[in-house]
N, CA and C atoms as an extended XYZ file, in Angstrom:
573
Properties=species:S:1:pos:R:3:atomname:S:1:resname:S:1:resid:I:1 pbc="F F F"
N       277.885       78.066      100.497 N   UNK     1
C       276.463       78.900      101.481 CA  UNK     1
C       276.038       78.351      102.447 C   UNK     1
N       275.731       79.363      103.347 N   UNK     2
C       274.931       78.691      104.842 CA  UNK     2
C       274.051       79.206      104.567 C   UNK     2
N       273.000       78.411      105.502 N   UNK     3
C       271.650       78.225      105.655 CA  UNK     3
C       271.101       79.225      106.503 C   UNK     3
N       270.116       80.249      105.573 N   UNK     4
C       269.568       81.623      106.243 CA  UNK     4
C       268.165       80.997      107.201 C   UNK     4
N       268.293       81.368      108.376 N   UNK     5
C       267.155       81.175      109.123 CA  UNK     5
C       266.098       82.474      108.840 C   UNK     5
N       264.842       81.616      108.153 N   UNK     6
C       263.958       82.656      107.656 CA  UNK     6
C       263.368       83.299      108.833 C   UNK     6
N       262.770       82.671      109.829 N   UNK     7
C       262.072       83.408      111.015 CA  UNK     7
C       263.086       84.392      111.638 C   UNK     7
N       264.270       84.209      111.570 N   UNK     8
C       264.988       85.338      112.532 CA  UNK     8
C       264.811       86.426      111.289 C   UNK     8
N       264.888       86.353      109.977 N   UNK     9
C       264.891       87.802      109.079 CA  UNK     9
C       263.716       88.207      109.475 C   UNK     9
N       262.479       87.487      109.088 N   UNK    10
C       261.311       87.958      109.424 CA  UNK    10
C       260.599       88.720      110.719 C   UNK    10
N       261.436       88.488      111.854 N   UNK    11
C       261.325       89.033      112.980 CA  UNK    11
C       261.785       90.150      113.144 C   UNK    11
N       263.650       90.339      112.464 N   UNK    12
C       263.934       91.851      112.340 CA  UNK    12
C       263.070       92.571      111.419 C   UNK    12
N       262.601       91.811      110.009 N   UNK    13
C       262.110       92.692      109.484 CA  UNK    13
C       260.892       93.569      109.926 C   UNK    13
N       260.187       92.858      111.022 N   UNK    14
C       258.788       93.263      111.759 CA  UNK    14
C       259.353       94.051      112.540 C   UNK    14
N       260.284       94.173      113.315 N   UNK    15
C       260.791       94.704      114.352 CA  UNK    15
C       261.212       96.261      113.714 C   UNK    15
N       261.911       96.128      112.558 N   UNK    16
C       262.204       97.274      112.002 CA  UNK    16
C       261.120       98.116      111.444 C   UNK    16
N       260.134       97.318      111.048 N   UNK    17
C       258.871       97.861      110.588 CA  UNK    17
C       258.100       98.783      111.812 C   UNK    17
N       258.020       98.252      112.780 N   UNK    18
C       257.341       98.790      113.884 CA  UNK    18
C       258.011       99.538      114.621 C   UNK    18
N       259.524       99.911      114.499 N   UNK    19
C       259.943      100.761      115.268 CA  UNK    19
C       259.719      102.454      115.303 C   UNK    19
N       259.175      102.580      113.853 N   UNK    20
C       258.622      103.991      113.764 CA  UNK    20
C       257.596      104.468      114.739 C   UNK    20
N       256.728      103.098      114.591 N   UNK    21
C       255.672      103.457      115.701 CA  UNK    21
C       255.872      103.477      117.206 C   UNK    21
N       257.032      102.867      117.555 N   UNK    22
C       257.391      103.334      118.701 CA  UNK    22
C       258.028      104.421      119.008 C   UNK    22
N       258.668      105.047      118.038 N   UNK    23
C       259.433      106.115      118.188 CA  UNK    23
C       258.476      107.377      117.985 C   UNK    23
N       257.067      106.928      117.521 N   UNK    24
C       256.346      107.818      116.896 CA  UNK    24
C       255.238      108.436      118.242 C   UNK    24
N       255.178      107.783      119.333 N   UNK    25
C       254.207      107.728      120.239 CA  UNK    25
C       254.529      108.857      121.127 C   UNK    25
N       253.454      109.231      121.683 N   UNK    26
C       253.567      110.931      122.333 CA  UNK    26
C       254.750      110.438      123.358 C   UNK    26
N       255.335      111.587      123.552 N   UNK    27
C       256.273      111.809      124.643 CA  UNK    27
C       255.477      111.381      126.012 C   UNK    27
N       254.431      112.172      126.138 N   UNK    28
C       253.831      112.437      127.740 CA  UNK    28
C       253.197      110.919      128.051 C   UNK    28
N       253.485      110.105      127.329 N   UNK    29
C       252.923      108.632      127.602 CA  UNK    29
C       251.904      108.399      127.291 C   UNK    29
N       250.781      107.156      127.550 N   UNK    30
C       249.493      107.022      126.986 CA  UNK    30
C       248.403      108.206      127.457 C   UNK    30
N       247.599      108.797      126.849 N   UNK    31
C       246.304      109.187      127.013 CA  UNK    31
C       246.875      110.700      126.421 C   UNK    31
N       248.533      110.855      126.176 N   UNK    32
C       248.691      112.181      125.837 CA  UNK    32
C       248.779      112.198      124.202 C   UNK    32
N       248.518      113.360      123.983 N   UNK    33
C       248.484      113.565      122.060 CA  UNK    33
C       249.336      114.957      121.819 C   UNK    33
N       249.934      114.621      120.784 N   UNK    34
C       250.369      115.968      120.198 CA  UNK    34
C       249.306      116.857      119.688 C   UNK    34
N       249.578      117.985      119.963 N   UNK    35
C       248.737      119.468      119.497 CA  UNK    35
C       248.355      119.281      118.546 C   UNK    35
N       247.209      119.611      117.909 N   UNK    36
C       246.812      119.867      116.508 CA  UNK    36
C       247.118      121.406      116.320 C   UNK    36
N       247.340      121.487      114.912 N   UNK    37
C       248.000      122.581      114.270 CA  UNK    37
C       247.401      124.039      115.020 C   UNK    37
N       247.551      125.070      115.505 N   UNK    38
C       247.377      125.844      116.036 CA  UNK    38
C       245.875      126.551      115.347 C   UNK    38
N       245.895      126.514      113.890 N   UNK    39
C       244.871      127.049      113.101 CA  UNK    39
C       243.656      126.280      113.838 C   UNK    39
N       243.624      124.908      114.062 N   UNK    40
C       242.565      123.921      114.430 CA  UNK    40
C       242.244      124.088      115.799 C   UNK    40
N       242.925      124.847      116.340 N   UNK    41
C       242.924      124.762      118.101 CA  UNK    41
C       241.797      126.406      118.664 C   UNK    41
N       240.952      126.019      119.141 N   UNK    42
C       240.225      127.159      120.383 CA  UNK    42
C       240.710      126.956      121.901 C   UNK    42
N       241.368      127.768      122.095 N   UNK    43
C       241.816      128.038      123.519 CA  UNK    43
C       240.809      128.862      124.495 C   UNK    43
N       240.295      128.058      125.363 N   UNK    44
C       239.117      128.804      125.564 CA  UNK    44
C       239.469      128.913      127.320 C   UNK    44
N       239.972      130.349      128.074 N   UNK    45
C       239.553      130.160      129.369 CA  UNK    45
C       238.217      129.994      130.063 C   UNK    45
N       238.399      129.254      131.082 N   UNK    46
C       237.053      128.995      132.161 CA  UNK    46
C       237.517      128.589      133.493 C   UNK    46
N       237.061      129.367      134.289 N   UNK    47
C       237.312      129.184      135.811 CA  UNK    47
C       238.796      129.354      136.152 C   UNK    47
N       239.538      130.162      135.297 N   UNK    48
C       240.926      130.309      136.119 CA  UNK    48
C       241.757      129.047      135.371 C   UNK    48
N       241.374      128.159      134.357 N   UNK    49
C       241.805      127.135      133.723 CA  UNK    49
C       241.730      127.301      132.357 C   UNK    49
N       242.751      126.764      131.207 N   UNK    50
C       242.953      127.117      130.204 CA  UNK    50
C       242.381      125.883      129.188 C   UNK    50
N       241.196      125.847      128.682 N   UNK    51
C       240.883      124.453      127.900 CA  UNK    51
C       240.891      124.791      126.290 C   UNK    51
N       241.261      123.455      125.634 N   UNK    52
C       241.422      123.483      124.237 CA  UNK    52
C       240.303      122.909      123.699 C   UNK    52
N       239.619      123.597      122.532 N   UNK    53
C       238.869      122.590      121.813 CA  UNK    53
C       239.022      122.526      120.332 C   UNK    53
N       239.410      121.325      119.856 N   UNK    54
C       239.996      121.037      118.722 CA  UNK    54
C       238.954      120.048      117.931 C   UNK    54
N       238.441      120.382      116.322 N   UNK    55
C       237.912      119.263      116.016 CA  UNK    55
C       236.897      118.163      116.933 C   UNK    55
N       236.108      119.136      117.375 N   UNK    56
C       234.982      118.351      118.283 CA  UNK    56
C       235.356      117.933      119.969 C   UNK    56
N       236.853      117.865      120.252 N   UNK    57
C       237.242      117.275      121.543 CA  UNK    57
C       237.727      118.416      122.234 C   UNK    57
N       237.733      118.275      123.734 N   UNK    58
C       238.271      119.004      124.578 CA  UNK    58
C       239.118      118.513      125.184 C   UNK    58
N       240.399      119.176      125.591 N   UNK    59
C       241.622      118.913      125.824 CA  UNK    59
C       241.991      120.279      127.190 C   UNK    59
N       243.346      119.489      127.755 N   UNK    60
C       243.651      120.486      128.673 CA  UNK    60
C       245.036      120.516      128.506 C   UNK    60
N       246.053      121.735      128.351 N   UNK    61
C       247.533      121.767      128.071 CA  UNK    61
C       248.062      120.935      129.152 C   UNK    61
N       248.954      120.128      129.113 N   UNK    62
C       250.018      119.527      129.794 CA  UNK    62
C       251.207      119.513      129.176 C   UNK    62
N       252.105      120.698      129.251 N   UNK    63
C       253.429      120.794      128.935 CA  UNK    63
C       253.551      121.344      127.723 C   UNK    63
N       253.671      120.044      126.882 N   UNK    64
C       253.956      120.816      124.765 CA  UNK    64
C       252.764      120.111      124.393 C   UNK    64
N       251.863      119.118      125.365 N   UNK    65
C       250.999      117.996      125.001 CA  UNK    65
C       249.484      118.524      125.130 C   UNK    65
N       248.802      117.838      124.676 N   UNK    66
C       247.531      118.123      125.237 CA  UNK    66
C       246.798      116.682      125.658 C   UNK    66
N       246.055      117.005      126.637 N   UNK    67
C       245.166      115.900      127.579 CA  UNK    67
C       243.692      115.648      127.084 C   UNK    67
N       243.237      114.708      126.613 N   UNK    68
C       241.969      114.371      126.508 CA  UNK    68
C       241.367      114.887      127.678 C   UNK    68
N       240.228      115.429      127.754 N   UNK    69
C       239.362      115.498      129.040 CA  UNK    69
C       237.712      115.330      128.697 C   UNK    69
N       236.914      115.448      129.952 N   UNK    70
C       235.244      115.686      129.713 CA  UNK    70
C       235.235      116.364      130.050 C   UNK    70
N       234.857      117.552      129.007 N   UNK    71
C       234.451      119.118      129.547 CA  UNK    71
C       233.888      119.278      130.406 C   UNK    71
N       233.982      120.223      131.460 N   UNK    72
C       233.201      120.632      132.636 CA  UNK    72
C       231.818      121.283      132.174 C   UNK    72
N       230.675      121.102      132.635 N   UNK    73
C       229.785      121.935      132.157 CA  UNK    73
C       229.874      123.527      132.488 C   UNK    73
N       229.425      124.139      131.636 N   UNK    74
C       229.538      125.641      131.640 CA  UNK    74
C       230.595      125.983      130.442 C   UNK    74
N       231.370      125.399      129.765 N   UNK    75
C       232.279      125.652      128.947 CA  UNK    75
C       231.448      126.211      127.729 C   UNK    75
N       231.971      127.268      126.979 N   UNK    76
C       231.103      127.573      125.619 CA  UNK    76
C       231.872      127.448      124.354 C   UNK    76
N       231.192      127.534      123.520 N   UNK    77
C       231.946      127.936      122.236 CA  UNK    77
C       230.946      128.037      121.409 C   UNK    77
N       231.629      128.380      120.381 N   UNK    78
C       230.415      129.721      118.925 CA  UNK    78
C       230.275      128.383      118.188 C   UNK    78
N       230.732      127.333      117.869 N   UNK    79
C       230.048      126.652      116.752 CA  UNK    79
C       230.528      125.021      117.160 C   UNK    79
N       229.624      124.197      116.350 N   UNK    80
C       230.227      122.823      116.765 CA  UNK    80
C       230.755      122.219      115.553 C   UNK    80
N       231.277      121.156      115.833 N   UNK    81
C       231.687      120.369      114.562 CA  UNK    81
C       230.567      119.971      113.573 C   UNK    81
N       231.125      119.481      112.552 N   UNK    82
C       230.315      119.213      111.609 CA  UNK    82
C       229.123      118.135      112.094 C   UNK    82
N       230.027      117.205      112.531 N   UNK    83
C       229.631      115.529      112.782 CA  UNK    83
C       228.723      115.918      114.417 C   UNK    83
N       228.213      117.030      114.601 N   UNK    84
C       227.472      117.342      115.991 CA  UNK    84
C       226.127      116.699      115.487 C   UNK    84
N       225.271      115.738      116.685 N   UNK    85
C       223.718      115.526      116.148 CA  UNK    85
C       222.867      116.045      117.305 C   UNK    85
N       221.871      116.405      116.695 N   UNK    86
C       220.653      117.007      117.458 CA  UNK    86
C       219.563      115.785      118.211 C   UNK    86
N       219.338      115.812      119.431 N   UNK    87
C       218.854      114.951      120.061 CA  UNK    87
C       217.632      115.407      121.074 C   UNK    87
N       216.374      115.271      120.728 N   UNK    88
C       215.297      115.835      121.509 CA  UNK    88
C       215.044      114.787      122.617 C   UNK    88
N       215.066      115.262      123.890 N   UNK    89
C       214.707      114.845      125.087 CA  UNK    89
C       213.597      115.541      125.553 C   UNK    89
N       212.359      115.226      125.362 N   UNK    90
C       210.928      115.837      125.754 CA  UNK    90
C       211.204      116.930      124.862 C   UNK    90
N       210.968      118.131      125.418 N   UNK    91
C       210.956      119.164      124.276 CA  UNK    91
C       212.321      119.937      124.553 C   UNK    91
N       213.407      119.495      125.055 N   UNK    92
C       214.531      119.991      125.328 CA  UNK    92
C       215.234      119.400      124.000 C   UNK    92
N       216.105      120.367      123.325 N   UNK    93
C       217.197      120.041      122.033 CA  UNK    93
C       218.317      120.143      122.453 C   UNK    93
N       218.948      118.856      122.582 N   UNK    94
C       220.473      118.646      123.135 CA  UNK    94
C       221.089      118.339      121.406 C   UNK    94
N       222.531      118.915      121.880 N   UNK    95
C       223.665      118.753      120.566 CA  UNK    95
C       224.544      117.847      120.952 C   UNK    95
N       224.863      116.559      120.548 N   UNK    96
C       225.640      116.008      120.952 CA  UNK    96
C       227.058      115.541      119.796 C   UNK    96
N       228.463      116.168      120.267 N   UNK    97
C       229.241      115.792      119.358 CA  UNK    97
C       230.156      115.225      120.349 C   UNK    97
N       230.987      114.069      119.877 N   UNK    98
C       232.189      113.348      120.404 CA  UNK    98
C       231.717      113.045      121.965 C   UNK    98
N       230.414      112.526      122.261 N   UNK    99
C       230.212      112.028      123.599 CA  UNK    99
C       229.902      113.409      124.563 C   UNK    99
N       229.917      114.782      124.078 N   UNK   100
C       229.579      116.287      124.608 CA  UNK   100
C       228.170      116.411      124.664 C   UNK   100
N       227.583      116.843      125.331 N   UNK   101
C       226.215      117.197      125.073 CA  UNK   101
C       226.409      118.618      125.566 C   UNK   101
N       226.101      119.618      124.729 N   UNK   102
C       225.600      120.858      124.394 CA  UNK   102
C       223.728      121.502      124.506 C   UNK   102
N       223.977      122.843      124.866 N   UNK   103
C       222.653      123.368      124.735 CA  UNK   103
C       222.477      124.456      123.892 C   UNK   103
N       221.753      125.262      123.366 N   UNK   104
C       222.266      126.409      122.510 CA  UNK   104
C       221.844      127.705      123.584 C   UNK   104
N       222.516      128.497      123.680 N   UNK   105
C       222.320      129.336      124.528 CA  UNK   105
C       221.887      131.040      123.075 C   UNK   105
N       220.619      131.351      123.057 N   UNK   106
C       220.505      132.214      122.212 CA  UNK   106
C       221.152      133.636      122.515 C   UNK   106
N       220.633      133.668      124.060 N   UNK   107
C       221.248      135.178      124.565 CA  UNK   107
C       222.609      135.654      124.235 C   UNK   107
N       223.763      134.259      124.227 N   UNK   108
C       225.068      134.742      124.362 CA  UNK   108
C       225.151      134.015      122.273 C   UNK   108
N       224.754      133.488      121.750 N   UNK   109
C       224.925      133.088      120.580 CA  UNK   109
C       225.965      132.024      120.701 C   UNK   109
N       225.888      130.755      121.678 N   UNK   110
C       227.073      130.130      121.932 CA  UNK   110
C       226.207      128.606      122.331 C   UNK   110
N       227.274      127.324      122.316 N   UNK   111
C       226.753      126.299      122.864 CA  UNK   111
C       227.109      125.967      124.004 C   UNK   111
N       226.620      125.892      125.261 N   UNK   112
C       227.459      125.632      126.415 CA  UNK   112
C       227.106      123.853      126.804 C   UNK   112
N       228.482      123.776      127.360 N   UNK   113
C       228.730      122.310      127.881 CA  UNK   113
C       227.750      121.924      128.975 C   UNK   113
N       226.818      120.943      128.699 N   UNK   114
C       225.750      120.532      130.035 CA  UNK   114
C       226.036      119.231      130.398 C   UNK   114
N       225.550      119.001      131.438 N   UNK   115
C       225.717      117.419      131.697 CA  UNK   115
C       225.167      116.450      131.052 C   UNK   115
N       225.037      115.420      130.877 N   UNK   116
C       224.555      114.300      130.069 CA  UNK   116
C       222.944      114.164      130.890 C   UNK   116
N       221.986      114.193      129.871 N   UNK   117
C       220.589      114.263      130.411 CA  UNK   117
C       220.596      112.600      131.247 C   UNK   117
N       219.956      113.249      132.628 N   UNK   118
C       219.862      111.855      133.170 CA  UNK   118
C       218.788      110.966      133.309 C   UNK   118
N       217.370      111.434      133.031 N   UNK   119
C       216.595      110.978      132.922 CA  UNK   119
C       215.606      111.278      131.782 C   UNK   119
N       215.646      110.828      130.903 N   UNK   120
C       214.926      111.124      129.581 CA  UNK   120
C       213.616      110.971      129.865 C   UNK   120
N       212.948      109.955      130.889 N   UNK   121
C       211.390      109.575      131.192 CA  UNK   121
C       210.835      110.984      131.884 C   UNK   121
N       211.658      111.676      132.585 N   UNK   122
C       211.036      112.992      133.412 CA  UNK   122
C       211.037      113.866      132.603 C   UNK   122
N       211.773      114.232      131.540 N   UNK   123
C       211.587      115.277      130.752 CA  UNK   123
C       210.391      114.925      129.611 C   UNK   123
N       210.004      113.611      129.145 N   UNK   124
C       209.034      113.394      128.331 CA  UNK   124
C       207.751      113.224      129.253 C   UNK   124
N       207.849      113.501      130.152 N   UNK   125
C       206.290      113.641      131.321 CA  UNK   125
C       205.702      114.576      130.804 C   UNK   125
N       206.356      115.734      130.399 N   UNK   126
C       205.445      117.081      129.903 CA  UNK   126
C       205.564      117.715      128.771 C   UNK   126
N       205.819      116.693      128.069 N   UNK   127
C       206.109      116.991      126.268 CA  UNK   127
C       204.278      116.556      125.893 C   UNK   127
N       204.095      117.024      124.761 N   UNK   128
C       202.953      116.800      124.380 CA  UNK   128
C       203.147      116.517      122.361 C   UNK   128
N       202.258      115.555      122.178 N   UNK   129
C       202.410      114.865      120.950 CA  UNK   129
C       201.826      115.800      119.833 C   UNK   129
N       202.756      116.171      118.758 N   UNK   130
C       202.556      117.212      118.116 CA  UNK   130
C       202.759      116.860      116.398 C   UNK   130
N       201.569      116.759      115.791 N   UNK   131
C       201.642      116.384      114.213 CA  UNK   131
C       201.965      117.821      113.729 C   UNK   131
N       203.094      117.572      112.657 N   UNK   132
C       203.261      119.024      111.638 CA  UNK   132
C       201.940      119.143      110.595 C   UNK   132
N       201.040      119.476      111.134 N   UNK   133
C       199.776      119.497      110.187 CA  UNK   133
C       199.679      120.411      108.829 C   UNK   133
N       200.611      121.090      108.951 N   UNK   134
C       201.113      122.106      107.537 CA  UNK   134
C       202.208      121.565      106.501 C   UNK   134
N       202.486      120.514      107.198 N   UNK   135
C       204.168      119.853      106.108 CA  UNK   135
C       205.319      120.730      106.728 C   UNK   135
N       205.329      121.069      107.919 N   UNK   136
C       206.601      121.458      108.418 CA  UNK   136
C       207.736      120.577      108.060 C   UNK   136
N       208.978      121.001      107.621 N   UNK   137
C       209.997      119.919      107.554 CA  UNK   137
C       210.856      119.985      108.992 C   UNK   137
N       211.614      118.903      108.798 N   UNK   138
C       212.431      118.420      110.425 CA  UNK   138
C       212.954      119.876      111.013 C   UNK   138
N       213.478      120.506      110.083 N   UNK   139
C       214.168      121.528      110.701 CA  UNK   139
C       213.300      122.640      111.312 C   UNK   139
N       212.020      123.083      110.630 N   UNK   140
C       211.259      123.936      111.041 CA  UNK   140
C       210.257      123.265      112.174 C   UNK   140
N       210.467      121.953      112.428 N   UNK   141
C       210.015      121.264      113.575 CA  UNK   141
C       210.672      121.355      114.787 C   UNK   141
N       211.937      121.328      114.531 N   UNK   142
C       212.826      121.512      115.636 CA  UNK   142
C       212.842      122.826      115.970 C   UNK   142
N       212.932      123.764      115.025 N   UNK   143
C       212.958      125.312      115.829 CA  UNK   143
C       211.604      125.939      116.410 C   UNK   143
N       210.543      125.134      115.880 N   UNK   144
C       209.183      125.612      116.437 CA  UNK   144
C       209.016      124.743      117.978 C   UNK   144
N       209.721      123.696      117.800 N   UNK   145
C       209.695      123.076      119.005 CA  UNK   145
C       210.379      123.756      120.508 C   UNK   145
N       211.857      123.935      119.727 N   UNK   146
C       212.763      124.801      120.855 CA  UNK   146
C       211.861      125.905      121.144 C   UNK   146
N       211.521      126.875      120.465 N   UNK   147
C       210.875      128.302      120.395 CA  UNK   147
C       209.619      127.858      121.572 C   UNK   147
N       208.834      127.142      121.261 N   UNK   148
C       207.597      126.823      122.032 CA  UNK   148
C       207.917      126.032      123.753 C   UNK   148
N       208.865      125.503      123.453 N   UNK   149
C       209.551      124.855      124.718 CA  UNK   149
C       209.821      126.407      125.911 C   UNK   149
N       210.729      127.301      124.890 N   UNK   150
C       211.332      128.078      125.927 CA  UNK   150
C       210.173      129.088      126.224 C   UNK   150
N       209.238      129.142      125.227 N   UNK   151
C       207.900      129.941      125.610 CA  UNK   151
C       207.464      129.525      126.728 C   UNK   151
N       207.204      128.091      126.638 N   UNK   152
C       206.536      127.568      127.741 CA  UNK   152
C       207.009      127.637      129.090 C   UNK   152
N       208.362      127.716      129.404 N   UNK   153
C       209.281      128.110      130.386 CA  UNK   153
C       208.730      129.333      130.867 C   UNK   153
N       209.000      130.469      130.201 N   UNK   154
C       208.126      131.942      130.531 CA  UNK   154
C       206.838      131.741      130.965 C   UNK   154
N       206.327      130.696      130.839 N   UNK   155
C       204.736      130.766      130.958 CA  UNK   155
C       204.229      130.530      132.128 C   UNK   155
N       205.254      129.318      132.270 N   UNK   156
C       204.756      128.486      133.517 CA  UNK   156
C       205.785      128.669      134.786 C   UNK   156
N       207.312      129.230      134.423 N   UNK   157
C       208.279      129.164      135.378 CA  UNK   157
C       208.994      127.705      135.689 C   UNK   157
N       208.940      126.990      134.879 N   UNK   158
C       209.057      125.745      135.190 CA  UNK   158
C       209.820      125.104      133.778 C   UNK   158
N       210.829      124.619      133.710 N   UNK   159
C       211.908      123.777      132.776 CA  UNK   159
C       212.461      122.507      132.959 C   UNK   159
N       211.879      121.709      132.582 N   UNK   160
C       211.817      120.389      132.717 CA  UNK   160
C       213.558      120.005      132.577 C   UNK   160
N       214.049      120.534      131.509 N   UNK   161
C       215.563      119.956      131.235 CA  UNK   161
C       216.227      120.754      132.300 C   UNK   161
N       215.965      121.539      133.170 N   UNK   162
C       216.673      121.950      134.444 CA  UNK   162
C       216.142      121.325      135.485 C   UNK   162
N       215.083      120.930      135.356 N   UNK   163
C       214.369      120.644      136.888 CA  UNK   163
C       215.130      119.505      137.716 C   UNK   163
N       215.457      119.463      138.872 N   UNK   164
C       216.356      118.793      139.641 CA  UNK   164
C       214.907      117.700      140.497 C   UNK   164
N       214.021      118.355      140.797 N   UNK   165
C       212.735      117.684      141.328 CA  UNK   165
C       211.874      118.163      140.338 C   UNK   165
N       210.677      116.967      140.814 N   UNK   166
C       209.046      117.082      140.033 CA  UNK   166
C       208.481      118.340      140.530 C   UNK   166
N       207.855      119.459      139.635 N   UNK   167
C       207.157      120.397      140.432 CA  UNK   167
C       205.801      119.988      140.695 C   UNK   167
N       204.989      120.686      141.113 N   UNK   168
C       203.573      120.327      141.465 CA  UNK   168
C       202.895      120.071      140.584 C   UNK   168
N       201.728      119.572      140.444 N   UNK   169
C       201.282      118.940      139.245 CA  UNK   169
C       200.672      119.903      138.707 C   UNK   169
N       200.129      121.416      139.286 N   UNK   170
C       199.519      122.557      138.498 CA  UNK   170
C       200.674      122.935      137.711 C   UNK   170
N       201.766      123.288      138.070 N   UNK   171
C       203.427      123.611      137.413 CA  UNK   171
C       203.407      123.130      136.194 C   UNK   171
N       203.479      121.552      136.336 N   UNK   172
C       203.834      121.007      135.408 CA  UNK   172
C       202.673      121.087      134.177 C   UNK   172
N       201.758      120.807      134.706 N   UNK   173
C       200.271      121.009      133.589 CA  UNK   173
C       200.448      122.319      132.605 C   UNK   173
N       200.749      123.253      133.600 N   UNK   174
C       200.661      125.066      133.277 CA  UNK   174
C       201.844      124.667      131.902 C   UNK   174
N       202.733      123.837      132.001 N   UNK   175
C       204.168      124.054      131.368 CA  UNK   175
C       203.563      123.160      129.877 C   UNK   175
N       202.899      122.059      130.358 N   UNK   176
C       202.533      121.112      129.299 CA  UNK   176
C       201.366      121.860      128.315 C   UNK   176
N       200.676      122.583      128.873 N   UNK   177
C       199.196      123.289      128.129 CA  UNK   177
C       199.944      124.683      127.179 C   UNK   177
N       200.900      125.265      128.000 N   UNK   178
C       201.828      126.333      127.084 CA  UNK   178
C       202.268      125.500      126.022 C   UNK   178
N       203.106      124.904      126.114 N   UNK   179
C       203.883      124.121      125.405 CA  UNK   179
C       202.760      123.531      123.942 C   UNK   179
N       201.671      123.117      124.359 N   UNK   180
C       200.731      122.537      123.266 CA  UNK   180
C       200.114      123.906      122.622 C   UNK   180
N       199.855      125.152      123.478 N   UNK   181
C       199.090      125.872      122.868 CA  UNK   181
C       200.164      126.781      121.720 C   UNK   181
N       201.184      126.732      122.147 N   UNK   182
C       202.676      127.327      121.341 CA  UNK   182
C       202.173      126.657      120.115 C   UNK   182
N       202.625      125.349      119.961 N   UNK   183
C       202.743      124.312      118.917 CA  UNK   183
C       201.225      124.664      118.138 C   UNK   183
N       200.388      124.416      118.716 N   UNK   184
C       199.110      124.562      118.216 CA  UNK   184
C       198.786      125.940      117.185 C   UNK   184
N       199.185      127.206      117.801 N   UNK   185
C       199.347      128.175      116.915 CA  UNK   185
C       200.188      128.216      115.945 C   UNK   185
N       201.133      127.350      115.837 N   UNK   186
C       202.116      127.401      114.535 CA  UNK   186
C       201.781      126.238      113.627 C   UNK   186
N       200.587      125.692      113.964 N   UNK   187
C       200.311      124.742      112.827 CA  UNK   187
C       200.285      123.261      113.302 C   UNK   187
N       200.433      122.808      114.220 N   UNK   188
C       200.623      121.472      114.980 CA  UNK   188
C       199.251      121.199      115.298 C   UNK   188
N       198.875      119.936      115.197 N   UNK   189
C       197.438      119.003      115.829 CA  UNK   189
C       198.395      118.407      116.791 C   UNK   189
N       197.541      118.893      117.977 N   UNK   190
C       198.031      118.273      119.095 CA  UNK   190
C       197.056      117.202      119.947 C   UNK   190
N       197.754      116.509      120.378 N   UNK   191
C       197.045      115.522      120.947 CA  UNK   191
C       196.974      115.181      122.481 C   UNK   191
């Protein structure tokens, strides 16, 4: 009987056990993914390019593989993934899914990819403090705040979510008063 080298056997077993992982790596190299099943993909043309939305993530086709990307602002989808979160920044309701921010576009009934909000403090400068005096639940509060924001934009001509520069004090104040008046009319105590 000859002695076996235990370490050699362990090394061989480990290499054999890991080899399927090496073989299973995506052929395109790092950062490439095998495409999800076609039923789980939404192929979306945008500005002459094709994008793929699947399970909350954005991709660009690259041969038979998909390359994960940061979605360009302007892309639109009809539904968000189930794990999307609602985030209020000032009076604007954003939806966040897999690191991508979306805004609901009621006119087309779609969610549009938008750039991440740059400065939350600027948006909140025009917000009002509103207490749900009639016991409105969170869903109702979100709907009321969104609808009142849209109304205040039409009344003032100013949208804090889209502004790149601060408006005049008069315009900012008009937006804030319109937002407060709308929320007050829906049963909120405004401070």
